[in-house]
CSV table of C-alpha atoms and ligand atoms in Angstrom, one decimal:
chain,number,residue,atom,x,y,z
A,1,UNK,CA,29.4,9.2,27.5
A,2,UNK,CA,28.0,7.0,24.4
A,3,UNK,CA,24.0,7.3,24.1
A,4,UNK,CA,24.3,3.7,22.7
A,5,UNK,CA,24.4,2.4,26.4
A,6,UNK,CA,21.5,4.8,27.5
A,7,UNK,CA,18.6,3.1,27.8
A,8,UNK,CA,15.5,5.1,26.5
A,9,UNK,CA,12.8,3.0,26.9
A,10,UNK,CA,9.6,5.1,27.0
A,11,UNK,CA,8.2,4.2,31.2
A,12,UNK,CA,4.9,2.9,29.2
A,13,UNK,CA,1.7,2.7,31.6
A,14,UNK,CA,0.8,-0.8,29.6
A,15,UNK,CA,3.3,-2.6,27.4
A,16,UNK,CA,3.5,-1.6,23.8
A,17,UNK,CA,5.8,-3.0,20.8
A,18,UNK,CA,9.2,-3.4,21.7
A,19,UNK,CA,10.1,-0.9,18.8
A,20,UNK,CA,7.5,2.3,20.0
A,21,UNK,CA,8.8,2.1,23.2
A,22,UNK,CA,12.2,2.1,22.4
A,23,UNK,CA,12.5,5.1,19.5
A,24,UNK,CA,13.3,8.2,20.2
A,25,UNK,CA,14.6,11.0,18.8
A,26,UNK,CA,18.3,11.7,19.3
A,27,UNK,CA,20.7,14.4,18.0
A,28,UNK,CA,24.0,12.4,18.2
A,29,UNK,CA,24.3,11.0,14.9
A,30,UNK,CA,27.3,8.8,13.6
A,31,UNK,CA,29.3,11.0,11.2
A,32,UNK,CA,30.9,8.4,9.3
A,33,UNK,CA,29.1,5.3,8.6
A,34,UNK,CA,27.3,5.7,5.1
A,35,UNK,CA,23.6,4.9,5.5
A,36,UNK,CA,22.8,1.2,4.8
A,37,UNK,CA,20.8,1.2,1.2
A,38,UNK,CA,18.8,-1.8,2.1
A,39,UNK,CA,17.9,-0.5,5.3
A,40,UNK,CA,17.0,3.4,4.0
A,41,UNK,CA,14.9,1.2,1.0
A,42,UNK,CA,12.6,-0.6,4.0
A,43,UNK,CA,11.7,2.8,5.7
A,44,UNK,CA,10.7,4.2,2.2
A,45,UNK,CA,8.9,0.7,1.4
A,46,UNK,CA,7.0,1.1,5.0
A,47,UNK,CA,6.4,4.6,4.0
A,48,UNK,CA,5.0,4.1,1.1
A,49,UNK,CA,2.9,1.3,2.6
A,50,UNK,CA,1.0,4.0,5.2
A,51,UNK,CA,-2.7,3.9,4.6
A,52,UNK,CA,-3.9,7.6,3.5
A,53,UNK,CA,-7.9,9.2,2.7
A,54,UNK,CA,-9.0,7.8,-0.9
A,55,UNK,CA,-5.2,6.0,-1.0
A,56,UNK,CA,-4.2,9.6,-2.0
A,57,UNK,CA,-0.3,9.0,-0.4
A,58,UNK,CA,-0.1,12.9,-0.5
A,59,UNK,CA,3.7,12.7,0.2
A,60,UNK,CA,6.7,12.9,-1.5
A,61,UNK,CA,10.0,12.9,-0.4
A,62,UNK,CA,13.5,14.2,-1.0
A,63,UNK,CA,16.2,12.2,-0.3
A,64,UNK,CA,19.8,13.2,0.4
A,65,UNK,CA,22.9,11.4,1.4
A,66,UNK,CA,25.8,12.8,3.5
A,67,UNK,CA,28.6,14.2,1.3
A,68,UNK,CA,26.6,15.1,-1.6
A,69,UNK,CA,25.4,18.8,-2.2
A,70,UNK,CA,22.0,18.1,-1.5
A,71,UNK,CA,22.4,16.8,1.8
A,72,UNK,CA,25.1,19.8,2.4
A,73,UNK,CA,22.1,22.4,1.3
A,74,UNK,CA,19.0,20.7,2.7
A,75,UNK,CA,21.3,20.9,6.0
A,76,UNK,CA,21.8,25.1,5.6
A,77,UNK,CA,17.7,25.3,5.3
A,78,UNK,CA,18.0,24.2,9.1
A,79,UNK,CA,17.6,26.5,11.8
A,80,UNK,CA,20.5,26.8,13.8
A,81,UNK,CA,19.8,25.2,16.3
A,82,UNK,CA,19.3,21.8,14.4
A,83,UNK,CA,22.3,22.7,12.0
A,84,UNK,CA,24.1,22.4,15.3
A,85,UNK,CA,23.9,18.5,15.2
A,86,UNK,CA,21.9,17.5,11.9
A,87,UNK,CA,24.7,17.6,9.3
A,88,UNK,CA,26.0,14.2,10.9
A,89,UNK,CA,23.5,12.0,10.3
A,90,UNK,CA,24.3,9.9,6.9
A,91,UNK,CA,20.5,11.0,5.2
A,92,UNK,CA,18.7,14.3,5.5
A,93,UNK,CA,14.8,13.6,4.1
A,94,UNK,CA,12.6,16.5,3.3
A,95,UNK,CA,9.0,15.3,3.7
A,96,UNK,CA,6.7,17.5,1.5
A,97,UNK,CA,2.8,17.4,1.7
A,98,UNK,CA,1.0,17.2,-1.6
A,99,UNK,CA,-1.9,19.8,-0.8
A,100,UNK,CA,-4.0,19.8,-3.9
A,101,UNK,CA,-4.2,18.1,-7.4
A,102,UNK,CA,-2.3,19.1,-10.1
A,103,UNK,CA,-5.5,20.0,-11.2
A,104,UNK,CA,-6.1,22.3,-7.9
A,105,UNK,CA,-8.7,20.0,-6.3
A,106,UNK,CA,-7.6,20.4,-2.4
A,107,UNK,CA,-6.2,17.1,-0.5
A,108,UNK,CA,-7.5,18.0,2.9
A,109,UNK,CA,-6.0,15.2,4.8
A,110,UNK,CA,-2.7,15.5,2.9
A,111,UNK,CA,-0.7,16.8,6.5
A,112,UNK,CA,-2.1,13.9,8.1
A,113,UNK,CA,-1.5,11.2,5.8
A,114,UNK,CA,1.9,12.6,5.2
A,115,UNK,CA,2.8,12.2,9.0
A,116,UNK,CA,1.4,8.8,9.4
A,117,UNK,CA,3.4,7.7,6.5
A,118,UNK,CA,6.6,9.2,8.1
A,119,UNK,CA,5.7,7.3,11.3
A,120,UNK,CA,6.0,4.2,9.9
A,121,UNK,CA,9.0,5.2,7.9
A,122,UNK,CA,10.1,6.1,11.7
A,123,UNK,CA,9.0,2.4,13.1
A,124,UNK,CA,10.7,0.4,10.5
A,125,UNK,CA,13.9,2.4,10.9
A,126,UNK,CA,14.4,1.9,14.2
A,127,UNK,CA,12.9,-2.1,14.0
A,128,UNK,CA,16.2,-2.1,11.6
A,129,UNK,CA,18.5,0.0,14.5
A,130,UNK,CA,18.7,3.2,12.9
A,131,UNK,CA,17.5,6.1,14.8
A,132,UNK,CA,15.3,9.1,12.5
A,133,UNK,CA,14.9,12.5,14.3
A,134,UNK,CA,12.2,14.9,12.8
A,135,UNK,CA,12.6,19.0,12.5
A,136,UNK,CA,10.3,21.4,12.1
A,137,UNK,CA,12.8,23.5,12.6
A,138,UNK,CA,13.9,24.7,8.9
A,139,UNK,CA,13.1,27.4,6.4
A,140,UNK,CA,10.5,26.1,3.6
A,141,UNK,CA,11.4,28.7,1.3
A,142,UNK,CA,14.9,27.1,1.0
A,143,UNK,CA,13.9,24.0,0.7
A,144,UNK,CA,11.8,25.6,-2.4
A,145,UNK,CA,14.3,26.8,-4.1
A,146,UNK,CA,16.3,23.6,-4.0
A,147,UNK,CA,13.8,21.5,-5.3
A,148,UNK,CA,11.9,24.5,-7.6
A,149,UNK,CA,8.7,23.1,-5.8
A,150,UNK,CA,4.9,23.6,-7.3
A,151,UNK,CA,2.9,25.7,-4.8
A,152,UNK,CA,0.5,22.7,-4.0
A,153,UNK,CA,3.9,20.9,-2.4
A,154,UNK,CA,4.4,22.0,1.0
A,155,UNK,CA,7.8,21.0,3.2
A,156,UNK,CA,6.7,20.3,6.3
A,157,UNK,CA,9.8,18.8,8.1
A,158,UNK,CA,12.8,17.8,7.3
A,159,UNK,CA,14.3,14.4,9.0
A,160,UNK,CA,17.8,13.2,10.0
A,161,UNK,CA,18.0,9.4,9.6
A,162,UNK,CA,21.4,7.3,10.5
A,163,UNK,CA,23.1,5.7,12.7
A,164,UNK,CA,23.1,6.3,16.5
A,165,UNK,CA,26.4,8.1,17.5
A,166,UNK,CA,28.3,9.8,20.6
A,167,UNK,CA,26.4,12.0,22.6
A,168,UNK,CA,29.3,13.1,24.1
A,169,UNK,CA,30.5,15.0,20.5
A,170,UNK,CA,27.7,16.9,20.9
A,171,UNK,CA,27.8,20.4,22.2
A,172,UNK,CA,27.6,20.9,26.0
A,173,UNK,CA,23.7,21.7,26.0
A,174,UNK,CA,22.7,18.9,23.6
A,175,UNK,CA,24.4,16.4,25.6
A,176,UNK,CA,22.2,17.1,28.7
A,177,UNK,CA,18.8,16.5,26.3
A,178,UNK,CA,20.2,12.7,24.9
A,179,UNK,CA,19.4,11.6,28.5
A,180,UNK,CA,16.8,13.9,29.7
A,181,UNK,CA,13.9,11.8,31.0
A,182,UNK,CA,11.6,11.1,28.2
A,183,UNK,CA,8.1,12.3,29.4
A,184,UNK,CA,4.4,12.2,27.8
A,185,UNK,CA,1.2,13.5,28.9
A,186,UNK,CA,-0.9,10.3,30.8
A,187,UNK,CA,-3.6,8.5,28.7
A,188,UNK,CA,-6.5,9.6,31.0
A,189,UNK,CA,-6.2,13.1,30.0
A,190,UNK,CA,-6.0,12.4,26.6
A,191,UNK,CA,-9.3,10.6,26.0
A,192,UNK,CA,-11.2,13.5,26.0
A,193,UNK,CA,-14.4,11.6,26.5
A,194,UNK,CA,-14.9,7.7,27.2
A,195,UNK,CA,-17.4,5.6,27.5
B,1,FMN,C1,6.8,17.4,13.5
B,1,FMN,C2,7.9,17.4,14.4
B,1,FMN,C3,8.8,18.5,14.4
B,1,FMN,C4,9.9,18.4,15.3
B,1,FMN,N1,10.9,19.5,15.2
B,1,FMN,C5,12.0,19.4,15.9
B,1,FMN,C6,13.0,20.3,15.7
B,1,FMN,O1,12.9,21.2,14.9
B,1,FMN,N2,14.2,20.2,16.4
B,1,FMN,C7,14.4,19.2,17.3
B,1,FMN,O2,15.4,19.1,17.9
B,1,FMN,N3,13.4,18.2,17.5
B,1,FMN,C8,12.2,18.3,16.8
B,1,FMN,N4,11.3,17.3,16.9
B,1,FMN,C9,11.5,16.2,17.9
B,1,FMN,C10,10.6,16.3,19.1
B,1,FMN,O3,11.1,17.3,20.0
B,1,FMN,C11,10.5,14.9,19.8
B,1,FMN,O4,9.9,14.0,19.0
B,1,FMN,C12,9.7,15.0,21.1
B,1,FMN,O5,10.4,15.8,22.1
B,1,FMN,C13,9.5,13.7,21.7
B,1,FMN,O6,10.8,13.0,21.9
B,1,FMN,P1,11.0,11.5,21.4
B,1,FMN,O7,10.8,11.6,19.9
B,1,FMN,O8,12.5,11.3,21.7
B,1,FMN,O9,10.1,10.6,22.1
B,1,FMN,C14,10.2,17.3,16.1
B,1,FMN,C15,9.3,16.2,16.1
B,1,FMN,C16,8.2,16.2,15.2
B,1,FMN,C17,7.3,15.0,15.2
């Protein structure tokens, strides 16, 4: 079974772009094709692009290619349960949020900013027919002492970004969740209040 042939269109209530319905985050990555540069250089240029409060672009990013040390140790922060299918996909990003001013003055929308701007890294990615999956799932203290962070950075995830590969080289469990039905709370309980 190849999750290249599994369609996971989001079942959308009202049509959206072609490239929000279709991403989604799978854990079968292809283990040997090297990331394409230009294509890894438009998700950071979209990245960059997010707008954030005061144009503060609280994030920073740490950037690591498969068969280098740094993606072999940004992979052993994982939990094991993403080390279990992470360590294929060709880049490994650490998204850190920049919480304060070097001068201490807190950036209180620094979380958000930093997650729209990974969004659109996400969009353009997968507009370009790579697939980006993002963990939560890690220990920050590791990712720390790789980097030898300031305090005011803060990891928040870490994100496995390549090339779709075969579900079926996934262990048994995983397999089951590439083709899980994809499923999202409706928009009517959402909106909290309308008028
Ligand atoms: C902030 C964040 C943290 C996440 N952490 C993990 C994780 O540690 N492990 C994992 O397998 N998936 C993780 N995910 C993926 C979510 O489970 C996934 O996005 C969600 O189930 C919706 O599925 P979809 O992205 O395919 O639409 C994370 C996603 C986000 C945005």
């Amino acid at each position: 079974m190849s999750t290249a042939v599994v369609d996971r269109t989001a079942p959308v209530e009202h049509p959206v772009l072609d490239v929000l319905a279709n991403r989604w985050s799978p854990r079968a990555f292809d283990p040997e094709t090297p990331i394409d540069e230009e294509k890894l250089s438009r998700a950071l240029e979209a990245a960059r692009w997010s707008p954030s409060a005061s144009n503060s672009q609280p994030w920073r990013l740490i950037v690591a290619r498969r068969g280098t040390e740094l993606h072999d140790r940004i992979h052993a922060s994982l939990m094991g349960f993403n080390q279990a299918w992470a360590g294929n996909s060709a880049v490994l990003i650490v998204a850190l949020a920049e919480t304060a001013t070097a001068e201490g003055t807190a950036i209180t929308h620094a979380t958000y900013d930093l997650g729209q701007s990974i969004a659109h890294l996400s969009v353009q990615a997968h507009y370009d027919g790579l697939v980006v999956h993002q963990m939560s799932g890690f220990e920050p203290e590791k990712i720390r002492a790789i980097a030898g962070l300031d305090e005011r950075f803060v990891p928040m995830t870490v994100i496995a970004l390549g090339d779709l590969g075969d579900a079926s080289a996934l262990p048994e469990p995983l397999q089951q969740r590439e083709v899980s039905p994809r499923v999202r709370r409706p928009i009517h309980e959402t909106v909290v209040l309308s008028a």
